[in-house]
XYZ file of N, CA, C and O in Angstrom:
640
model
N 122.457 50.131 102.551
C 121.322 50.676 103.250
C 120.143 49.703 103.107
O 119.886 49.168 102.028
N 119.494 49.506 104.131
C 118.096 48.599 104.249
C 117.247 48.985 103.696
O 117.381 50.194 103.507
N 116.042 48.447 103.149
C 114.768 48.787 102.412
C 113.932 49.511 103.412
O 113.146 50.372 103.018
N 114.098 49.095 105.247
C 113.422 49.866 106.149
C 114.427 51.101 106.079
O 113.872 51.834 105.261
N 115.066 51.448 106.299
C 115.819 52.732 106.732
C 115.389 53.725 104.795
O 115.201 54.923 104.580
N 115.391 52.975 104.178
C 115.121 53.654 103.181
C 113.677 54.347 102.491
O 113.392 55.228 101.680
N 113.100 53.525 103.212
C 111.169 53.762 103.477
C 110.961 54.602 104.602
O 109.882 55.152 104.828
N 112.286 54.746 105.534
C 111.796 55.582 106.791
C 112.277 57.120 106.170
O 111.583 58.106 106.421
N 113.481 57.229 105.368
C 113.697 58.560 104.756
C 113.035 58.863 103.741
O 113.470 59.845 103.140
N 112.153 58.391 103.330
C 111.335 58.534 102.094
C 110.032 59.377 102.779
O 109.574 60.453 102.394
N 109.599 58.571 103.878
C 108.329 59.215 104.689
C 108.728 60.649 105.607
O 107.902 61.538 105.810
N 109.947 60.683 106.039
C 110.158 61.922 106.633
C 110.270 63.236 105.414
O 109.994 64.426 105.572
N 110.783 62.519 104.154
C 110.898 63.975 103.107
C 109.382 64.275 102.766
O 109.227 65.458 102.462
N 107.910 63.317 102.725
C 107.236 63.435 102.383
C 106.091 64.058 103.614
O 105.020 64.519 103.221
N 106.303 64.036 104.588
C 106.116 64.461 105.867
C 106.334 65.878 106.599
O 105.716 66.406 107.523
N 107.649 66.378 105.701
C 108.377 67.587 106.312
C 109.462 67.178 107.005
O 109.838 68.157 107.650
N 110.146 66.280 107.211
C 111.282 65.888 108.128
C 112.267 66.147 107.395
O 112.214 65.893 106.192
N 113.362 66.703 107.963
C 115.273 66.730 107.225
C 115.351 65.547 107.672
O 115.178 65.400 108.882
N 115.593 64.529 106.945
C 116.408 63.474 107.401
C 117.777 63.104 107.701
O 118.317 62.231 108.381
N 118.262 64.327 106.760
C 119.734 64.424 107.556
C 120.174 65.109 109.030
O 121.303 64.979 109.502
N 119.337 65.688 109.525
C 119.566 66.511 110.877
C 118.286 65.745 111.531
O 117.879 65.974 112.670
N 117.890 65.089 110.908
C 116.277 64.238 112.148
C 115.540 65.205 112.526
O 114.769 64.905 113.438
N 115.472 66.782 111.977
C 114.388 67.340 112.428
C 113.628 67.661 111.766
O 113.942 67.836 110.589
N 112.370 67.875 112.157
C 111.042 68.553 111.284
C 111.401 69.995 111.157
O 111.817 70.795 111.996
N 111.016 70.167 109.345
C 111.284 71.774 109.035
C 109.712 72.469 109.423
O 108.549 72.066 109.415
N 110.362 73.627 109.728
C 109.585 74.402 109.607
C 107.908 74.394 108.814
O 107.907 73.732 107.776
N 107.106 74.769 109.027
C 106.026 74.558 107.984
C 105.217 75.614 108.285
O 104.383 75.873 107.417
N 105.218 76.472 109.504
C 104.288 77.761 110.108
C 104.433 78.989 108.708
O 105.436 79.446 108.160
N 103.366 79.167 108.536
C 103.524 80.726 107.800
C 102.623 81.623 108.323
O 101.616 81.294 108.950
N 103.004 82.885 108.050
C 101.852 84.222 108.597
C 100.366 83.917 107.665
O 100.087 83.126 106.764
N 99.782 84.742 108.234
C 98.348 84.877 107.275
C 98.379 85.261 105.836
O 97.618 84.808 104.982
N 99.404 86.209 105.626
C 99.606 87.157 104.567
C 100.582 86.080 103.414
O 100.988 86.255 102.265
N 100.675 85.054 104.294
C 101.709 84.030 103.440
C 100.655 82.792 102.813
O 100.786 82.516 101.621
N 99.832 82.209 103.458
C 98.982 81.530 103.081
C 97.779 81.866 102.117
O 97.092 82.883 102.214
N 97.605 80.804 101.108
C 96.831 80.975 100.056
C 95.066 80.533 100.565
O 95.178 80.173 101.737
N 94.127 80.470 100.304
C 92.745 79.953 100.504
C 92.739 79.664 101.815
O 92.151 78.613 102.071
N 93.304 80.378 102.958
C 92.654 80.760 103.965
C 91.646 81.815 104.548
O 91.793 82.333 105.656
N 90.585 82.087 103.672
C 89.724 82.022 103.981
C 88.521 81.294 103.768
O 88.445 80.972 102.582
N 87.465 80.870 104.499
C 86.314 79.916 104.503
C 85.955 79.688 102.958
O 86.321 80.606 102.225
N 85.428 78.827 102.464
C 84.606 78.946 100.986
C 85.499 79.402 99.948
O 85.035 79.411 98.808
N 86.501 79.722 100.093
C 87.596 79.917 98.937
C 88.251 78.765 98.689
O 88.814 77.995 99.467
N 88.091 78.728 97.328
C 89.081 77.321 96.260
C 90.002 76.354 96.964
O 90.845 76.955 97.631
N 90.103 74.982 97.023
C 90.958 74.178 97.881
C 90.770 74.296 99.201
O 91.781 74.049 99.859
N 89.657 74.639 99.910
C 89.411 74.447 101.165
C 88.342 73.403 101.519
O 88.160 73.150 102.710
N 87.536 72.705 100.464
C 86.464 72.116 100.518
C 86.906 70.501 101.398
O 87.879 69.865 100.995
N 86.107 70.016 102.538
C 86.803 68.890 102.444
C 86.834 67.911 102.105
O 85.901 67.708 101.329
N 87.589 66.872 102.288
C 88.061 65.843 101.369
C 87.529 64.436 102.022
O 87.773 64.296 103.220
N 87.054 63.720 101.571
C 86.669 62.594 102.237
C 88.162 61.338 102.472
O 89.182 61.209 101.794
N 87.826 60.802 103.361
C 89.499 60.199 104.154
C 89.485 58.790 103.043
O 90.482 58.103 103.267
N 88.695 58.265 102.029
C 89.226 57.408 101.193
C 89.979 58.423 100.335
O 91.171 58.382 100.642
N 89.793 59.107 99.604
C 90.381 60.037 98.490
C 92.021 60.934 99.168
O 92.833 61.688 98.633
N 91.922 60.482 100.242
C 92.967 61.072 101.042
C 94.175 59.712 101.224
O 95.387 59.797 101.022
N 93.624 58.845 101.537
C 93.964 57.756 101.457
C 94.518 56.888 100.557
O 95.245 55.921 100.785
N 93.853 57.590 98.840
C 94.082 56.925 97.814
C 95.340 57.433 97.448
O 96.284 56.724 97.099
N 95.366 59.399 97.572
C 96.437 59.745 97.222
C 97.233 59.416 97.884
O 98.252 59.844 97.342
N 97.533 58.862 98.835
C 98.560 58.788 99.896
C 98.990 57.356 99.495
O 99.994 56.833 99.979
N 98.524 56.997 98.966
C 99.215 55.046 98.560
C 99.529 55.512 97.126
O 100.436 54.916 96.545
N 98.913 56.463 96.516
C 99.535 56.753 95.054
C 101.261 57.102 94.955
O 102.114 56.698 94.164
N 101.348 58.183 96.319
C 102.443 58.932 96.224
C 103.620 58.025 97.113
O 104.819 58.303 97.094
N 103.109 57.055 97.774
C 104.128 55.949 98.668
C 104.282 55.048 97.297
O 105.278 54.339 97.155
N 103.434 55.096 96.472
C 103.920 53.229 95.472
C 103.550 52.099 96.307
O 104.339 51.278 96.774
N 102.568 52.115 96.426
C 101.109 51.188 97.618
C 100.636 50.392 96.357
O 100.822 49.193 96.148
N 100.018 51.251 95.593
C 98.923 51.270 95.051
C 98.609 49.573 94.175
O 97.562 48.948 94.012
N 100.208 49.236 93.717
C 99.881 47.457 93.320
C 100.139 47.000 94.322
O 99.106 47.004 94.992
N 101.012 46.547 94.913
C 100.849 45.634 96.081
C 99.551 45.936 97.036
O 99.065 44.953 97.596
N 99.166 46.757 97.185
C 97.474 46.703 97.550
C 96.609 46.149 96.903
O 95.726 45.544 97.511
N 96.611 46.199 95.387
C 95.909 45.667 94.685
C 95.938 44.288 94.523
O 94.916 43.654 94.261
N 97.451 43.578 94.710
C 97.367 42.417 94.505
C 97.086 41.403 95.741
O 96.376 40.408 95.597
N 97.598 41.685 96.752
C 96.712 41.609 98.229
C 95.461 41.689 98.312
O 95.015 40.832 99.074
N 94.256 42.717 97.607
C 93.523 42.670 97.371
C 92.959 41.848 96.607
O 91.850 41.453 96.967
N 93.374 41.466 95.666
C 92.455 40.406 94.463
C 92.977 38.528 95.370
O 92.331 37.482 95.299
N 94.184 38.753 96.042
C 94.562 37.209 96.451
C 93.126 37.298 97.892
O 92.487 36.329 98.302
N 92.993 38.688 98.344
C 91.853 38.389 99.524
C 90.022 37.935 99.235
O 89.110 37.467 99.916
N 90.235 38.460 97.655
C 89.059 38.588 97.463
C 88.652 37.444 96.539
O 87.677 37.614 95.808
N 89.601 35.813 96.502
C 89.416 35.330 95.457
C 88.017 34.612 95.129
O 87.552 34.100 94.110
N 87.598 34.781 96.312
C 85.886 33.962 96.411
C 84.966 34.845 95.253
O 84.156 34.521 94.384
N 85.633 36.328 95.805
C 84.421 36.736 94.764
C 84.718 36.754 93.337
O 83.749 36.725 92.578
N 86.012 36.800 92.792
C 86.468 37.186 91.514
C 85.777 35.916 91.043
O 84.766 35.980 90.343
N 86.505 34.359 91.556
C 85.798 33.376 90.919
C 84.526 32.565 91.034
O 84.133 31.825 90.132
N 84.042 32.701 91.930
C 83.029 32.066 92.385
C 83.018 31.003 93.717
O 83.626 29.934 93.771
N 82.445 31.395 94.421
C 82.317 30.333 95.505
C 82.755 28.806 95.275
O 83.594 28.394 96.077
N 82.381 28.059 94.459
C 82.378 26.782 93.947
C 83.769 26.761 93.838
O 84.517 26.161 94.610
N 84.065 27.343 92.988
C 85.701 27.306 92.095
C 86.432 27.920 93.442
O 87.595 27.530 93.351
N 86.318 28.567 94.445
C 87.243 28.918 95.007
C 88.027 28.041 96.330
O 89.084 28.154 96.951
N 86.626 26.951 96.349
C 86.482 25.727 97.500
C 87.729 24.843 96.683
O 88.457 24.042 97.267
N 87.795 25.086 95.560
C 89.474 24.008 94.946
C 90.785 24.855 94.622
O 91.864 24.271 94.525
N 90.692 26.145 94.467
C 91.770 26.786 93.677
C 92.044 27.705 95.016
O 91.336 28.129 95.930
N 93.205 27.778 94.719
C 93.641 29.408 96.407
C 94.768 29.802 95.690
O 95.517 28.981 95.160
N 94.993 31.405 95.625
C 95.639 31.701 95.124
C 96.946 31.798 95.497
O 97.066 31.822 96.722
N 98.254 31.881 94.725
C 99.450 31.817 95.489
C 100.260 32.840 95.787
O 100.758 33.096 96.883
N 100.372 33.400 94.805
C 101.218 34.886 94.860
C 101.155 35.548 93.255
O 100.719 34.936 92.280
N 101.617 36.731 93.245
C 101.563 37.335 91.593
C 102.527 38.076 91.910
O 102.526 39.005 92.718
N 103.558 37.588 91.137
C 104.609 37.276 90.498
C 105.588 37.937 89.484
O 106.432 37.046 89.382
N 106.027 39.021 88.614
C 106.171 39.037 87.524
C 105.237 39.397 86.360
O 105.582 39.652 85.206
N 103.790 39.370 86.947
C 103.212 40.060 86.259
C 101.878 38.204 86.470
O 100.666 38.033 86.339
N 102.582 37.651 86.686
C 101.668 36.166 86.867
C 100.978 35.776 88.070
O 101.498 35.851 89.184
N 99.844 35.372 87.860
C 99.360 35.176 89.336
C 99.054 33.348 88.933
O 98.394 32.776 88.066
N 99.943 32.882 90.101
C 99.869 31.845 90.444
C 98.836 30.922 91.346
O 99.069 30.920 92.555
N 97.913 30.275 90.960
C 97.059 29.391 91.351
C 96.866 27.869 91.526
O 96.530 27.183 90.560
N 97.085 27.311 92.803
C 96.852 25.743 92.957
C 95.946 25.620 93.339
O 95.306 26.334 94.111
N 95.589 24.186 92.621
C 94.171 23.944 92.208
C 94.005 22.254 93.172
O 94.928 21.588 93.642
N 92.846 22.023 93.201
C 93.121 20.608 94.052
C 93.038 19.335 93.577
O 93.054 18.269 94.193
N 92.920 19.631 92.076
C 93.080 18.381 90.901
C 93.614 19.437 89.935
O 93.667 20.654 89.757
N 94.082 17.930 89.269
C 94.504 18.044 87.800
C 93.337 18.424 87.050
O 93.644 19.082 86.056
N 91.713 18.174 87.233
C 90.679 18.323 86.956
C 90.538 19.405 86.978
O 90.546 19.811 85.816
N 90.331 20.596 88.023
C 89.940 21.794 88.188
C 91.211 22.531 87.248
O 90.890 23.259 86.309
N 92.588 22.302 87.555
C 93.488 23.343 87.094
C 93.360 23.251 85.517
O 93.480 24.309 84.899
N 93.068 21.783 84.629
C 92.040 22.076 83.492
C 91.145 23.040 83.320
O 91.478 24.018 82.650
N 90.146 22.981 83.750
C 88.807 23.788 83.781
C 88.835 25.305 83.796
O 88.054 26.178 83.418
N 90.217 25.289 84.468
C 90.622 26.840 85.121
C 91.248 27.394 84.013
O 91.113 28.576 83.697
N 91.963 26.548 83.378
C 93.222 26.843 81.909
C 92.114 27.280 80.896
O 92.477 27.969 79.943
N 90.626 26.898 81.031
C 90.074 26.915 79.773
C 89.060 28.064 80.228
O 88.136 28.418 79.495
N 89.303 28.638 81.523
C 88.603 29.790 81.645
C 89.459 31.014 82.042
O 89.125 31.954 82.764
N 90.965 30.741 81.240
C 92.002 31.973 81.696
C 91.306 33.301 81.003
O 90.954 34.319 81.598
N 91.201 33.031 79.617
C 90.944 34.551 78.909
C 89.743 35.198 79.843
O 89.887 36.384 80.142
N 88.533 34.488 80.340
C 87.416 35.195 80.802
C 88.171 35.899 82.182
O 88.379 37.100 82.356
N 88.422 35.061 82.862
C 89.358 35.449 84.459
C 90.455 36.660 84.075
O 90.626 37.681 84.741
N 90.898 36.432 83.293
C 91.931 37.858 83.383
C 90.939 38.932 82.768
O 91.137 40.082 83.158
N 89.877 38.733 81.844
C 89.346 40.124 81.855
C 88.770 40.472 82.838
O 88.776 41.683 83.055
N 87.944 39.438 83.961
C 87.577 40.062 85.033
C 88.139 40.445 85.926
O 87.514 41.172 86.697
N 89.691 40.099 86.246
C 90.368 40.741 87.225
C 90.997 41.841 86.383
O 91.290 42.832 87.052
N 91.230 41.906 85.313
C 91.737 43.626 84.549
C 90.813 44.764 84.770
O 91.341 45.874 84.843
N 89.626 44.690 84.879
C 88.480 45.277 85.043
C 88.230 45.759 86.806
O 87.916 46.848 87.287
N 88.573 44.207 87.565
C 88.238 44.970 88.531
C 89.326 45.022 89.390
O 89.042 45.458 90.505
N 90.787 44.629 89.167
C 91.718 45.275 89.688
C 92.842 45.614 89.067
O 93.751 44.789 89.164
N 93.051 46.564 88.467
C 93.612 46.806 87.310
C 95.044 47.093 87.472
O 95.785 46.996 86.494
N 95.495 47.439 88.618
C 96.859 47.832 89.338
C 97.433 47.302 89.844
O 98.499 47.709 90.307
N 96.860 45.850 90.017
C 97.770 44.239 90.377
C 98.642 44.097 89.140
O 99.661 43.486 89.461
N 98.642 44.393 87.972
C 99.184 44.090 86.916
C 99.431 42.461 86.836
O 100.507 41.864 86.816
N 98.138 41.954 86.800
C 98.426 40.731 86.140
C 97.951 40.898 84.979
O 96.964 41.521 84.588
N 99.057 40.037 84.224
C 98.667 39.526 82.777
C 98.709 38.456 82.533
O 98.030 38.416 81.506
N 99.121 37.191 82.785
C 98.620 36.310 82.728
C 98.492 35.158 84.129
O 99.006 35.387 85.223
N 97.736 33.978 83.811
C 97.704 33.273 85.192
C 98.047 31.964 84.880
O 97.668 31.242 83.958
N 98.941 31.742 85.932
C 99.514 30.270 85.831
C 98.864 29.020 86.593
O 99.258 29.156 87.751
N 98.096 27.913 86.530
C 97.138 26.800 86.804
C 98.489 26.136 87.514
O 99.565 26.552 87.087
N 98.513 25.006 88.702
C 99.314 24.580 89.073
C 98.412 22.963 89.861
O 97.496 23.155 90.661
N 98.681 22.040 89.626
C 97.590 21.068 90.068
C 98.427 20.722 91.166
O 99.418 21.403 91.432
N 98.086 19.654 91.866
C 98.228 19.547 93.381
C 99.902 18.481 93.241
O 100.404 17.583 92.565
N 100.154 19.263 94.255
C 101.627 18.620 94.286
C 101.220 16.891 94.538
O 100.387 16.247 95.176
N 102.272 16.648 93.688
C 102.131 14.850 93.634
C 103.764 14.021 93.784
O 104.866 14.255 93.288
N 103.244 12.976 94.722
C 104.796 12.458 94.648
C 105.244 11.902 93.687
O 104.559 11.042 93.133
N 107.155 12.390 92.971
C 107.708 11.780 92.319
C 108.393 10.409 92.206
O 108.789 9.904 93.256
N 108.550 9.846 91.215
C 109.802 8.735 91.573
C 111.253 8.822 91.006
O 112.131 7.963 90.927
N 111.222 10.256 90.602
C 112.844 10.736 89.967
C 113.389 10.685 91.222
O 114.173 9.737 91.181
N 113.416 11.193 92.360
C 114.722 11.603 93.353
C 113.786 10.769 94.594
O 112.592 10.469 94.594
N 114.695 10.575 95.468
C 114.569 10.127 96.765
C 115.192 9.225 97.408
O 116.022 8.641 96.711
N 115.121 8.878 98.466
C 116.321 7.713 98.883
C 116.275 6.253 98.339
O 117.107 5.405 98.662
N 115.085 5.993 97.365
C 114.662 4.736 96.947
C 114.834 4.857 95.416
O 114.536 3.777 94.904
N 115.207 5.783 94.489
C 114.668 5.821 93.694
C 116.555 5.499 92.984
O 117.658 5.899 93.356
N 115.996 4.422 91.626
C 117.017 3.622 91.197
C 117.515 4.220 89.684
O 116.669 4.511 88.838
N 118.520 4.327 89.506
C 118.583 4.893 88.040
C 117.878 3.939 86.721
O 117.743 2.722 86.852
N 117.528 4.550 85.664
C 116.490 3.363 85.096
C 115.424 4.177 84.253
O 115.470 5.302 83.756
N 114.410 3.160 84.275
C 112.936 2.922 84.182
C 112.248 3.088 85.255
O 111.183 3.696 85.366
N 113.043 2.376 86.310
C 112.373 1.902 87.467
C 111.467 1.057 87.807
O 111.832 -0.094 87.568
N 109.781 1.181 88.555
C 108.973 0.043 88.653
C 108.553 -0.415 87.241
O 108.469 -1.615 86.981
N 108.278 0.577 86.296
C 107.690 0.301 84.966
C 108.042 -0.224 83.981
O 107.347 -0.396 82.980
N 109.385 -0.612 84.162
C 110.061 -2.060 83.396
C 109.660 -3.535 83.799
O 110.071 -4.370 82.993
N 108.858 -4.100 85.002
C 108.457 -4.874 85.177
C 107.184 -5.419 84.849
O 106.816 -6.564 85.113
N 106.680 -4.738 84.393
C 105.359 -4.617 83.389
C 105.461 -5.149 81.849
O 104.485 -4.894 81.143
N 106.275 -5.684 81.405
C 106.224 -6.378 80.221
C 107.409 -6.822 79.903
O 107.568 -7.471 78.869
């Protein structure tokens, strides 16, 4: 079974749908069956559509992958404008949020400001579940593999 077909029977049980017969149950009751139908009685007050919203990503299992979507959208503000013009975030991972940086320089700088950065993203997004963050400096070309590359030392044996 697919992860879609399995997210689509998940939303019909949570919805009112039989998913085994594809139809919507029943949900009508008499007056005499319903609880706090009348005005100003308990659980009728209404609800504002974030708090409706929140529960509704609580009870789907939203609630981290929102969060971590959220903190990769928001990385300007977590780190600062400056720092965010070199670093972009990559994905989080395992519990790791991965960051390339545009020097070896910055992904330093960044290593030596992990402890402060994870308390500020624990604080302000707490349901990404990151725990720690991985620095990654800018991809650089090797001379281990490629169509030129000789078993060895290589160029750096010609140096003395």
């Amino acid at each position: 079974m697919s992860e879609a077909s399995d997210f689509y029977r998940h939303l019909k049980e949570l919805f009112g749908a039989d998913p085994a017969r594809g139809q919507r149950r029943s949900t009508r009751t008499t007056r005499t069956e319903r609880s706090g139908s009348q005005p100003f009685e308990p659980g009728r007050e209404p609800r504002g559509l974030g708090g409706v919203i929140d529960s509704l990503t609580d009870e789907l299992g939203w609630s981290s992958p929102l969060a971590k979507s959220e903190l990769i959208a928001a990385w300007t503000d977590v780190v600062g404008e400056e720092t965010a013009k070199h670093s972009d975030p990559v994905e989080v991972e395992g519990g790791v949020l991965t960051v390339r940086c545009d020097s070896t320089s910055w992904a330093t700088q960044l290593r030596l400001m992990r402890g402060e950065l994870l308390q500020h993203i624990e604080r302000r997004y707490p349901d990404a579940g990151v725990e720690s963050i991985r620095f990654l400096g800018p991809d650089v070309p090797t001379w281990k593999r490629g169509p030129r590359s000789v078993p060895g030392r290589g160029p750096r044996d010609t140096y003395g």
